[in-house]
Amino acid sequence: MRARDVRSILSALVLAACALGVWSFYATDRARADEPSTFAIKNARIVPVSGAVIPNGTVVISHGLIQAVGANATIPPDARVIDGTGLTVYPGLIDAGTDVGLGALAAPAAAAAGRGGGGGGGRGATGGNVPISRGPEDRPGTTPWENAADQLLSTDARMATWRNSGFTTGLVIPRNGIFPGHAALVNFGAADRTDELVVKAPAALPVNPQGGRGEFTGFPGALMGQISYVRQVFMDAQWYAQAQQIYEAHPQGNERPAYDHTNAVIGHVIANKELVMFPSQTDVQILRALKLAPTFGVRWALTGAQQGYEVSDAIKAANIPVIVNVNWPVAAAAGAGGGGGGGRGGGGDTPEPLRTLRFRDRAPSTPGVLVKAAVKIAFMSGGVANPRDILRNVSKSIAAGLPADAAIRALTFGAAEILGVSDRLGTIEPGKIANLVVTDGDIFADTTKMKWVFVDGRPFIPPPVPDVPAAGRGGGGAASDISGSWNITFTTDQGSMQANATFQMAADGTVGGSVSSPYGTAPVTRGTVTGNQFSITISLLLNGQSVDILLSGALNGNQMTGTFGSPDGTSIPFTGTRPRAGAEEVRR
Amino acid sequence: MNLTTQKNYRKFVLGLSIAVMAAVVIAVSSWPSQAQGNSEVTLIKNATILTVTKGTIQNGSVLIRNGKIAEVGTNIQAPAGATVIDGTGMFVMPGIIDCHSHIAVDGGVNEGSISVSSMANILDVLNPVDIDIYRDLAGGVTSANVLHGSANAIGGQTTVIKLRWGQPAEKLVFEGALPGIKFALGENPKRSNSTVLPGQPRRYPATRMGVEDVIRQAFTEAVEYKKKWENYNRRKATGELNLIPPRRDLRLDPLVEVLEGKRYVHSHCYVADEILMLIRVANEFGFKVRTFQHVLEGYKVAKEMAAHGAGGSTFSDWWAYKLEAYDAIPYNAALMTQKGVIVSINSDDAEEAQHLNQEAAKTMKYGGLSHDEALKLVTINPAKQLGIDNRVGSIEVGKDADLVIYNHDPLSVYAVVQKSIIDGKVYFDRQKDIANRAEIAKEKQALLDKERQAGAGRGGRGPGGGRGPGDSIQDREE
């Protein structure tokens, strides 16, 4: 009787919540003491992943853990019962590589400045400008001691959108840098204390040789410098561990090995066999990684690997797992943003090579090819803006030959196994963390809706999701129009300088145009305005090299203030004004 | 084994096998060329053979077996089942060797951030799908010295490759070729022509004196580092326990190899006094400069270069593109040759590499080099400079079958490459290339149509989205 009452209240509330457009019914930040803690989903189709599909069964979860699962599982008397007729229960999906949870994308320059983007001058001590790195000894972009678990922001609305799309857990990878810090495995639940969401930290050590720096902007600039740097760091860490050990036992007569934070942390990673994530996208890069990474003396996984279909044998031979980036390559939109778009590899005048076209066509076949070669895989969203696209893109792989059960395995148990948490996540088995997705159909069908999502045993009811990119648009209303001609003033060590910018903004907030300065005219390669905040990247040709400069700041009517950020972390403030007449002309 | 004796040996084996076929069938089938089938055997016949080192053979043939040149002469019969290339009217020369190339490099050729970037290694970033490999192959280049850029006094480590288009990166590497390191003198390492990014300091050095200082400093460190290791190894060898080994330094390791003669120095340079400067510094530290690259004023100091044992790898007639290139003359290659310097003509550029034969030909006009001397500039001479002349650079029995077939004398402007052969395998075939174009266009169109139909772009577009492999923008300095 009482359960019945609760159930009717519950469904009334659900209706009310839906009507009000409240996205997550239970998702108050703080767990309420009177919140139910035991649930039973009965009469549902259950895909436990650990075993055969149960066509009609019950899952019981209690106090954050799975208590029972089976065709005849006993429903405890205090359970809130959900009728699962017509519904399917899957383990919560795992996104094995994302920045969800870290907040909207910060301006790269500011982020780099704050985290050892350059030399030994400490973190952001100068409020933006970081000394140029002069070599490996300056440990550029190297902060392996950082931990994504300590960078989580409960205000990142994407945690909710990911959850609403069935992703209950993500491997959150810190941004920026060659050794940006440890990734953490995080449940996308709701809590005002984000610490409660952490499943495992540290969970893996991402290495990103290409820190997005230029050839002439501080060591390491070119790819070969970046690779040599990564190699030196791992060698240093191995040496340091050995030297330290000898010194501790025999300090007399031995020179004291100099303390180095990076060496100490990486040495720990090696000693503890922590997972090191090494990115590579194309077949050439994958073979390069397969040659390089084994010299580090670590347990490691490939990430990205979209052209893995070409080299699955080599990957299998190396006996390493792969976290495939499902953000499949697509042709650049022609004339994106009204100017300066297109860019490399497509949309421009240069015809794309066959190799590029084949790659775009075949990339989604990679997961199937790898599974066939008996390589362990997981999926990462790797920059996908709309979480619905993750499953859509996995569906493309299924269409390209990946068995559907292997796909769901990669999204759950496979990821858990690679990340070393298969004892607590990834299947519907008693004792495991109660992360579940309840759908009204096959999870890969585009029409399927997520009806319930459980994270750590707490229920969420996903709203009908509007199918638009959700990245980083946390309110602020319509974007201010940046279109028009701007006079920009800034000061460098070479004195006060003027620049002129012409921007065109499309209805969706993307920006095109160009910026002319004493350094030449640079086209906008990408840009967005969100609310009154703009973030525009221009490609400046300096000494025959293209350098990406980020303009970021805020619009205020016909005034703007912001900074130019260069890839090495240099940051120069500017102000801009938009003469009224010009603005009117260009405005649409 | 010379030509005649090898022939006799083959006859002997053949006779033996016929005589006792039943008994020794296994032994005979273990004879490599027979065992691997005649697909490994190719005969180019009826062509003009430009051996470069042993004269020109009219109406001659080259027999290739298992990737090596097996016979060269006028009357070679094709073994049964051999692939026969009719070279009537054609010219066969050794594959062109480009002593200064920046093709097949991923992610930038300059680690331009610092003045000593010796830790950077071209070997780590070879890109076997760079289309420039194929284009240069189509210009007759079969080997190239792939160099780091010239933005640093001491640049990155260099690698000699064979242009084995279609093979993975590790198969490009010229087996056994000594690696090198790039040095650079003059305007590029002192960043004379570069704009300084706002907020960044100008990089040291800014003068030619400073360039010398950087090299001297680096080798002083390398000597110290070498001593440290020698000391450690010595103490360890005497049985001392619990020693902490020195820290490996990837920047200094290659410089120690230079000191030990295990790595060649290829130094970008222009003006005469700097060439002399580097020779002095090298002598002081006891290493050799293997080649001076570009070396447009080499003709002024050719005697000193020859005395040091340094080669000169230059341009034919490219000049005045910057101040330090004003004193260049097209006679440079010929003059250095006449003073006893081993001279090559290089490309420094993927396009230039497509017609190095013509670049070499210019030395016949400017300086009066002979036909063979001109050919040497892009074949045996660069092979000597790279220490690979025992393998390539001329058409001689036992050498790698790296050959180019032209439809005219390669030193003629009408010469067009018909086939480029590496290790006996045809890697570029003009007729096949032309024949394949329609098919490639068809496949491209089909893929584009498919993409258009799918209404491309529903999936998220991430970093690198839309940029395919091999699209990397390659920035380079000479």
PDB file of C-alpha atoms in Angstrom, chain A residues 337-339 481 483 503-507 510 583-588:
ATOM      1  CA  GLY A 337      31.509  30.816 -40.570  1.00  0.00           C
ATOM      2  CA  GLY A 338      31.312  32.948 -43.671  1.00  0.00           C
ATOM      3  CA  GLY A 339      35.025  33.230 -44.260  1.00  0.00           C
ATOM      4  CA  ASP A 481      26.865  39.904 -32.476  1.00  0.00           C
ATOM      5  CA  SER A 483      30.109  41.181 -36.757  1.00  0.00           C
ATOM      6  CA  PHE A 503      34.357  39.537 -38.243  1.00  0.00           C
ATOM      7  CA  GLN A 504      31.213  37.951 -39.575  1.00  0.00           C
ATOM      8  CA  MET A 505      29.106  35.951 -37.190  1.00  0.00           C
ATOM      9  CA  ALA A 506      26.617  33.298 -38.254  1.00  0.00           C
ATOM     10  CA  ALA A 507      23.323  32.696 -36.483  1.00  0.00           C
ATOM     11  CA  THR A 510      30.400  30.781 -35.298  1.00  0.00           C
ATOM     12  CA  ALA A 583      28.906  47.747 -37.669  1.00  0.00           C
ATOM     13  CA  GLU A 584      25.539  48.601 -39.146  1.00  0.00           C
ATOM     14  CA  GLU A 585      26.729  47.889 -42.628  1.00  0.00           C
ATOM     15  CA  VAL A 586      27.983  44.426 -41.933  1.00  0.00           C
ATOM     16  CA  ARG A 587      25.258  43.354 -39.611  1.00  0.00           C
ATOM     17  CA  ARG A 588      22.741  41.020 -41.074  1.00  0.00           C
TER      18      ARG A 588
END
